């Protein structure tokens, strides 16, 4: 499909005028609503055998530990509903996730008091940084279900992070290691021209000069 109008139609871009008025202020500046769920990542979707899969916890902790997927499932689970905002300008309202709140995981981890930042390491070769204080909100989680179903491979199966109040690149699919850090350190996109804080309501997209992101950039990609 090279026709822009067809592409936009097929991507189910929702115009703000089609959205209830009280929901319109949930759209940050420079964003477009989408009904579909775009799929965005660098590299190939990783393949896992759940028997070998582990989430490891390291860095500024008294003791490195790891969780099997079954152990993750045994932790207290929570359902959240949140809006998500990608820096390529799509926003999706009322997405539903189920998993383990970061604030429920933290007490199990023996994190050293000097830890102030977290790096999420993910496949394939992805990382993103978030301040620890930011992860304590009641809708930041390690998610294993979306819209009542297990995560699909392309959306991060078996486990991804959800950090709703930051641009969606801070929500790592295929997360495999959580590293606690004393000092902040930029992740993949944060080293490549994107903003360290990434608050969509402050339009913190770029660290330096604005990069050209056409409004329909994501509609050229895959979505479901
Ligand atoms: N492991 C990994 N996680 C990632 C990315 C990636 O390239 N690799 N891309 C990020 C970006 S830019 C976005 S917008 C979201 C997209 O998630 P989705 O495909 O479920 O919409 O994943 C984020 N997490
Ligand atoms: Mo993104």
mmCIF file of C-alpha atoms and ligand atoms in Angstrom:
data_model
loop_
_atom_site.group_PDB
_atom_site.id
_atom_site.type_symbol
_atom_site.label_atom_id
_atom_site.label_comp_id
_atom_site.label_asym_id
_atom_site.label_seq_id
_atom_site.Cartn_x
_atom_site.Cartn_y
_atom_site.Cartn_z
ATOM 1 C CA UNK A 1 0.000 0.000 0.000
ATOM 2 C CA UNK A 2 1.619 3.231 -1.118
ATOM 3 C CA UNK A 3 -1.492 5.338 -0.971
ATOM 4 C CA UNK A 4 -1.460 7.510 2.106
ATOM 5 C CA UNK A 5 -5.246 7.847 2.455
ATOM 6 C CA UNK A 6 -5.761 4.066 2.235
ATOM 7 C CA UNK A 7 -3.000 3.473 4.702
ATOM 8 C CA UNK A 8 -4.501 5.839 7.244
ATOM 9 C CA UNK A 9 -7.938 4.304 6.805
ATOM 10 C CA UNK A 10 -6.614 0.795 7.244
ATOM 11 C CA UNK A 11 -4.693 1.797 10.365
ATOM 12 C CA UNK A 12 -7.966 2.985 11.919
ATOM 13 C CA UNK A 13 -6.660 6.393 12.889
ATOM 14 C CA UNK A 14 -9.344 7.944 15.074
ATOM 15 C CA UNK A 15 -9.978 11.639 14.703
ATOM 16 C CA UNK A 16 -10.255 13.635 17.939
ATOM 17 C CA UNK A 17 -13.760 14.673 16.810
ATOM 18 C CA UNK A 18 -14.783 10.987 16.979
ATOM 19 C CA UNK A 19 -13.681 10.725 20.607
ATOM 20 C CA UNK A 20 -15.902 11.689 23.538
ATOM 21 C CA UNK A 21 -15.128 15.225 24.513
ATOM 22 C CA UNK A 22 -14.072 14.248 28.027
ATOM 23 C CA UNK A 23 -11.472 11.870 26.624
ATOM 24 C CA UNK A 24 -9.886 14.395 24.270
ATOM 25 C CA UNK A 25 -7.697 15.939 26.944
ATOM 26 C CA UNK A 26 -6.123 12.530 27.433
ATOM 27 C CA UNK A 27 -4.425 13.018 24.052
ATOM 28 C CA UNK A 28 -1.024 14.664 24.558
ATOM 29 C CA UNK A 29 0.081 17.396 22.145
ATOM 30 C CA UNK A 30 1.273 16.097 18.789
ATOM 31 C CA UNK A 31 -0.378 12.656 19.168
ATOM 32 C CA UNK A 32 -3.094 10.843 17.164
ATOM 33 C CA UNK A 33 -5.597 8.331 18.536
ATOM 34 C CA UNK A 34 -5.439 4.775 17.232
ATOM 35 C CA UNK A 35 -7.978 1.995 17.683
ATOM 36 C CA UNK A 36 -5.538 -0.640 16.440
ATOM 37 C CA UNK A 37 -2.452 -1.724 18.323
ATOM 38 C CA UNK A 38 0.757 -0.895 16.450
ATOM 39 C CA UNK A 39 3.717 -3.265 16.767
ATOM 40 C CA UNK A 40 7.053 -1.491 17.015
ATOM 41 C CA UNK A 41 10.493 -2.756 17.853
ATOM 42 C CA UNK A 42 14.046 -2.990 16.636
ATOM 43 C CA UNK A 43 15.213 -6.389 15.408
ATOM 44 C CA UNK A 44 13.449 -9.746 15.298
ATOM 45 C CA UNK A 45 10.793 -11.067 17.685
ATOM 46 C CA UNK A 46 12.723 -13.341 20.075
ATOM 47 C CA UNK A 47 11.830 -17.022 20.511
ATOM 48 C CA UNK A 48 11.798 -18.516 24.008
ATOM 49 C CA UNK A 49 11.403 -21.846 25.673
ATOM 50 C CA UNK A 50 9.580 -20.948 28.899
ATOM 51 C CA UNK A 51 11.500 -23.707 30.709
ATOM 52 C CA UNK A 52 14.753 -21.796 30.156
ATOM 53 C CA UNK A 53 13.319 -18.304 30.493
ATOM 54 C CA UNK A 54 14.319 -16.318 33.613
ATOM 55 C CA UNK A 55 14.024 -12.734 34.754
ATOM 56 C CA UNK A 56 17.217 -11.742 36.572
ATOM 57 C CA UNK A 57 17.624 -8.915 39.052
ATOM 58 C CA UNK A 58 21.051 -7.349 39.490
ATOM 59 C CA UNK A 59 23.153 -4.231 39.966
ATOM 60 C CA UNK A 60 22.741 -2.417 43.305
ATOM 61 C CA UNK A 61 21.169 -5.331 45.198
ATOM 62 C CA UNK A 62 22.440 -7.256 48.232
ATOM 63 C CA UNK A 63 22.015 -10.457 46.286
ATOM 64 C CA UNK A 64 21.289 -11.243 42.610
ATOM 65 C CA UNK A 65 18.139 -13.261 42.196
ATOM 66 C CA UNK A 66 16.100 -14.585 39.326
ATOM 67 C CA UNK A 67 12.530 -15.687 38.708
ATOM 68 C CA UNK A 68 11.186 -18.405 36.461
ATOM 69 C CA UNK A 69 7.991 -17.564 34.616
ATOM 70 C CA UNK A 70 5.978 -19.740 37.025
ATOM 71 C CA UNK A 71 7.458 -17.812 39.937
ATOM 72 C CA UNK A 72 6.375 -14.552 38.298
ATOM 73 C CA UNK A 73 2.852 -15.952 37.960
ATOM 74 C CA UNK A 74 2.789 -16.759 41.681
ATOM 75 C CA UNK A 75 3.435 -13.135 42.676
ATOM 76 C CA UNK A 76 0.432 -10.933 43.512
ATOM 77 C CA UNK A 77 -1.226 -9.969 40.249
ATOM 78 C CA UNK A 78 -2.980 -6.721 39.422
ATOM 79 C CA UNK A 79 -5.070 -5.491 36.499
ATOM 80 C CA UNK A 80 -4.637 -1.967 35.266
ATOM 81 C CA UNK A 81 -6.200 0.176 32.588
ATOM 82 C CA UNK A 82 -4.075 2.923 31.087
ATOM 83 C CA UNK A 83 -3.455 5.080 28.034
ATOM 84 C CA UNK A 84 -0.227 4.526 26.103
ATOM 85 C CA UNK A 85 1.635 7.064 24.005
ATOM 86 C CA UNK A 86 4.329 6.281 21.440
ATOM 87 C CA UNK A 87 6.773 8.942 20.346
ATOM 88 C CA UNK A 88 5.886 8.088 16.703
ATOM 89 C CA UNK A 89 2.643 9.929 17.579
ATOM 90 C CA UNK A 90 0.066 7.229 18.244
ATOM 91 C CA UNK A 91 -1.852 7.063 21.502
ATOM 92 C CA UNK A 92 -4.179 4.257 22.530
ATOM 93 C CA UNK A 93 -6.738 4.779 25.293
ATOM 94 C CA UNK A 94 -7.859 2.343 27.968
ATOM 95 C CA UNK A 95 -5.437 -0.514 27.294
ATOM 96 C CA UNK A 96 -5.814 -3.346 29.822
ATOM 97 C CA UNK A 97 -2.859 -5.167 31.309
ATOM 98 C CA UNK A 98 -2.365 -7.778 33.971
ATOM 99 C CA UNK A 99 0.845 -8.580 35.770
ATOM 100 C CA UNK A 100 2.957 -7.734 38.792
ATOM 101 C CA UNK A 101 3.122 -4.152 39.988
ATOM 102 C CA UNK A 102 6.720 -2.984 40.271
ATOM 103 C CA UNK A 103 5.872 -1.769 43.771
ATOM 104 C CA UNK A 104 4.836 -5.339 44.699
ATOM 105 C CA UNK A 105 8.049 -6.801 43.283
ATOM 106 C CA UNK A 106 10.432 -4.342 44.902
ATOM 107 C CA UNK A 107 10.065 -5.551 48.528
ATOM 108 C CA UNK A 108 11.255 -9.007 47.410
ATOM 109 C CA UNK A 109 14.483 -7.751 45.868
ATOM 110 C CA UNK A 110 16.859 -6.516 48.617
ATOM 111 C CA UNK A 111 17.701 -3.389 46.702
ATOM 112 C CA UNK A 112 20.474 -1.264 48.212
ATOM 113 C CA UNK A 113 19.347 2.143 49.481
ATOM 114 C CA UNK A 114 21.738 3.906 47.108
ATOM 115 C CA UNK A 115 19.877 2.560 44.059
ATOM 116 C CA UNK A 116 18.039 5.453 42.428
ATOM 117 C CA UNK A 117 17.643 4.363 38.798
ATOM 118 C CA UNK A 118 16.700 1.231 36.917
ATOM 119 C CA UNK A 119 17.834 -0.125 33.567
ATOM 120 C CA UNK A 120 15.493 -2.607 31.927
ATOM 121 C CA UNK A 121 17.426 -4.998 29.709
ATOM 122 C CA UNK A 122 15.433 -6.758 27.031
ATOM 123 C CA UNK A 123 15.790 -8.832 23.902
ATOM 124 C CA UNK A 124 16.936 -8.329 21.238
ATOM 125 C CA UNK A 125 19.641 -6.064 22.609
ATOM 126 C CA UNK A 126 17.324 -3.348 23.941
ATOM 127 C CA UNK A 127 17.574 -1.303 27.098
ATOM 128 C CA UNK A 128 15.735 1.637 28.593
ATOM 129 C CA UNK A 129 16.246 3.591 31.817
ATOM 130 C CA UNK A 130 13.687 4.893 34.324
ATOM 131 C CA UNK A 131 14.171 6.557 37.746
ATOM 132 C CA UNK A 132 13.243 4.166 40.557
ATOM 133 C CA UNK A 133 10.817 6.674 42.106
ATOM 134 C CA UNK A 134 8.922 6.675 38.821
ATOM 135 C CA UNK A 135 8.321 2.965 38.997
ATOM 136 C CA UNK A 136 6.427 3.179 42.283
ATOM 137 C CA UNK A 137 3.224 4.534 40.735
ATOM 138 C CA UNK A 138 0.246 2.211 41.044
ATOM 139 C CA UNK A 139 0.080 1.409 37.332
ATOM 140 C CA UNK A 140 3.710 0.536 36.567
ATOM 141 C CA UNK A 141 4.030 -3.202 36.081
ATOM 142 C CA UNK A 142 5.642 -6.279 34.618
ATOM 143 C CA UNK A 143 2.788 -7.420 32.391
ATOM 144 C CA UNK A 144 2.091 -10.920 31.117
ATOM 145 C CA UNK A 145 -1.486 -10.406 29.879
ATOM 146 C CA UNK A 146 -3.073 -7.856 27.563
ATOM 147 C CA UNK A 147 -6.853 -7.434 27.121
ATOM 148 C CA UNK A 148 -7.533 -10.632 29.028
ATOM 149 C CA UNK A 149 -5.165 -12.823 26.975
ATOM 150 C CA UNK A 150 -1.528 -13.814 27.390
ATOM 151 C CA UNK A 151 0.800 -11.320 25.691
ATOM 152 C CA UNK A 152 1.305 -12.130 22.028
ATOM 153 C CA UNK A 153 4.891 -12.774 20.911
ATOM 154 C CA UNK A 154 5.037 -9.508 19.002
ATOM 155 C CA UNK A 155 3.808 -7.457 21.976
ATOM 156 C CA UNK A 156 6.476 -8.868 24.290
ATOM 157 C CA UNK A 157 5.606 -12.430 25.384
ATOM 158 C CA UNK A 158 6.263 -13.693 27.959
ATOM 159 C CA UNK A 159 6.902 -10.485 29.933
ATOM 160 C CA UNK A 160 7.129 -6.765 29.281
ATOM 161 C CA UNK A 161 7.159 -3.652 31.371
ATOM 162 C CA UNK A 162 4.389 -1.059 31.284
ATOM 163 C CA UNK A 163 5.345 2.478 32.315
ATOM 164 C CA UNK A 164 2.235 4.334 31.158
ATOM 165 C CA UNK A 165 3.237 7.879 32.072
ATOM 166 C CA UNK A 166 6.309 7.861 29.783
ATOM 167 C CA UNK A 167 6.512 7.489 26.011
ATOM 168 C CA UNK A 168 6.028 3.834 25.201
ATOM 169 C CA UNK A 169 9.670 3.137 24.319
ATOM 170 C CA UNK A 170 10.243 3.110 28.112
ATOM 171 C CA UNK A 171 7.986 0.020 28.271
ATOM 172 C CA UNK A 172 10.379 -2.806 27.386
ATOM 173 C CA UNK A 173 9.017 -5.846 25.589
ATOM 174 C CA UNK A 174 10.813 -9.166 26.220
ATOM 175 C CA UNK A 175 12.341 -7.852 29.436
ATOM 176 C CA UNK A 176 14.912 -10.254 30.887
ATOM 177 C CA UNK A 177 16.993 -8.319 33.387
ATOM 178 C CA UNK A 178 16.303 -5.498 35.816
ATOM 179 C CA UNK A 179 19.444 -3.636 36.826
ATOM 180 C CA UNK A 180 19.400 -1.220 39.767
ATOM 181 C CA UNK A 181 21.831 1.689 39.455
ATOM 182 C CA UNK A 182 23.206 4.471 41.672
ATOM 183 C CA UNK A 183 23.628 6.818 38.738
ATOM 184 C CA UNK A 184 21.420 7.261 35.737
ATOM 185 C CA UNK A 185 22.608 5.911 32.402
ATOM 186 C CA UNK A 186 20.856 6.305 29.053
ATOM 187 C CA UNK A 187 19.231 3.313 27.362
ATOM 188 C CA UNK A 188 19.027 2.591 23.631
ATOM 189 C CA UNK A 189 16.719 5.373 22.429
ATOM 190 C CA UNK A 190 17.918 7.714 25.174
ATOM 191 C CA UNK A 191 21.432 7.472 23.636
ATOM 192 C CA UNK A 192 20.031 7.971 20.161
ATOM 193 C CA UNK A 193 18.461 11.408 20.234
ATOM 194 C CA UNK A 194 15.429 10.752 22.442
ATOM 195 C CA UNK A 195 14.600 12.436 25.736
ATOM 196 C CA UNK A 196 15.756 10.934 29.005
ATOM 197 C CA UNK A 197 12.506 11.688 30.882
ATOM 198 C CA UNK A 198 10.035 11.129 28.022
ATOM 199 C CA UNK A 199 6.880 12.602 29.587
ATOM 200 C CA UNK A 200 4.287 12.711 26.773
ATOM 201 C CA UNK A 201 2.315 15.505 28.446
ATOM 202 C CA UNK A 202 5.451 17.679 28.408
ATOM 203 C CA UNK A 203 6.201 16.509 24.851
ATOM 204 C CA UNK A 204 9.664 15.406 25.936
ATOM 205 C CA UNK A 205 10.429 13.601 22.691
ATOM 206 C CA UNK A 206 14.023 14.498 21.891
ATOM 207 C CA UNK A 207 17.211 15.187 23.778
ATOM 208 C CA UNK A 208 18.593 17.537 21.144
ATOM 209 C CA UNK A 209 17.106 18.930 17.979
ATOM 210 C CA UNK A 210 13.667 17.711 17.001
ATOM 211 C CA UNK A 211 13.838 14.707 14.695
ATOM 212 C CA UNK A 212 11.288 14.609 11.922
ATOM 213 C CA UNK A 213 8.573 12.112 12.843
ATOM 214 C CA UNK A 214 5.725 12.346 10.355
ATOM 215 C CA UNK A 215 2.316 12.105 11.954
ATOM 216 C CA UNK A 216 1.581 8.808 10.216
ATOM 217 C CA UNK A 217 4.989 7.184 10.672
ATOM 218 C CA UNK A 218 3.544 4.231 12.611
ATOM 219 C CA UNK A 219 0.817 3.511 10.057
ATOM 220 C CA UNK A 220 3.528 2.244 7.679
ATOM 221 C CA UNK A 221 4.436 -0.406 10.241
ATOM 222 C CA UNK A 222 2.689 -3.515 11.477
ATOM 223 C CA UNK A 223 -0.297 -3.413 13.833
ATOM 224 C CA UNK A 224 -2.994 -5.719 15.091
HETATM 225 N N1 LIG B 1 12.621 -5.131 23.625
HETATM 226 C C1 LIG B 1 12.095 -4.054 23.041
HETATM 227 N N2 LIG B 1 11.129 -3.374 23.684
HETATM 228 C C2 LIG B 1 10.583 -2.286 23.119
HETATM 229 C C3 LIG B 1 11.024 -1.805 21.870
HETATM 230 C C4 LIG B 1 12.061 -2.529 21.215
HETATM 231 O O1 LIG B 1 12.530 -2.163 20.126
HETATM 232 N N3 LIG B 1 12.572 -3.650 21.832
HETATM 233 N N4 LIG B 1 10.418 -0.680 21.305
HETATM 234 C C5 LIG B 1 9.682 0.213 22.184
HETATM 235 C C6 LIG B 1 8.801 1.101 21.479
HETATM 236 S S1 LIG B 1 9.527 2.375 20.641
HETATM 237 C C7 LIG B 1 7.441 1.006 21.574
HETATM 238 S S2 LIG B 1 6.418 2.177 20.911
HETATM 239 C C8 LIG B 1 6.803 -0.142 22.218
HETATM 240 C C9 LIG B 1 5.853 -0.819 21.260
HETATM 241 O O2 LIG B 1 5.156 -1.843 21.889
HETATM 242 P P1 LIG B 1 4.045 -2.610 21.057
HETATM 243 O O3 LIG B 1 4.756 -3.225 19.874
HETATM 244 O O4 LIG B 1 3.441 -3.598 21.967
HETATM 245 O O5 LIG B 1 3.072 -1.556 20.599
HETATM 246 O O6 LIG B 1 7.746 -1.107 22.648
HETATM 247 C C10 LIG B 1 8.875 -0.548 23.240
HETATM 248 N N5 LIG B 1 9.618 -1.631 23.809
HETATM 249 MO MO1 LIG B 2 7.755 3.934 20.132
#
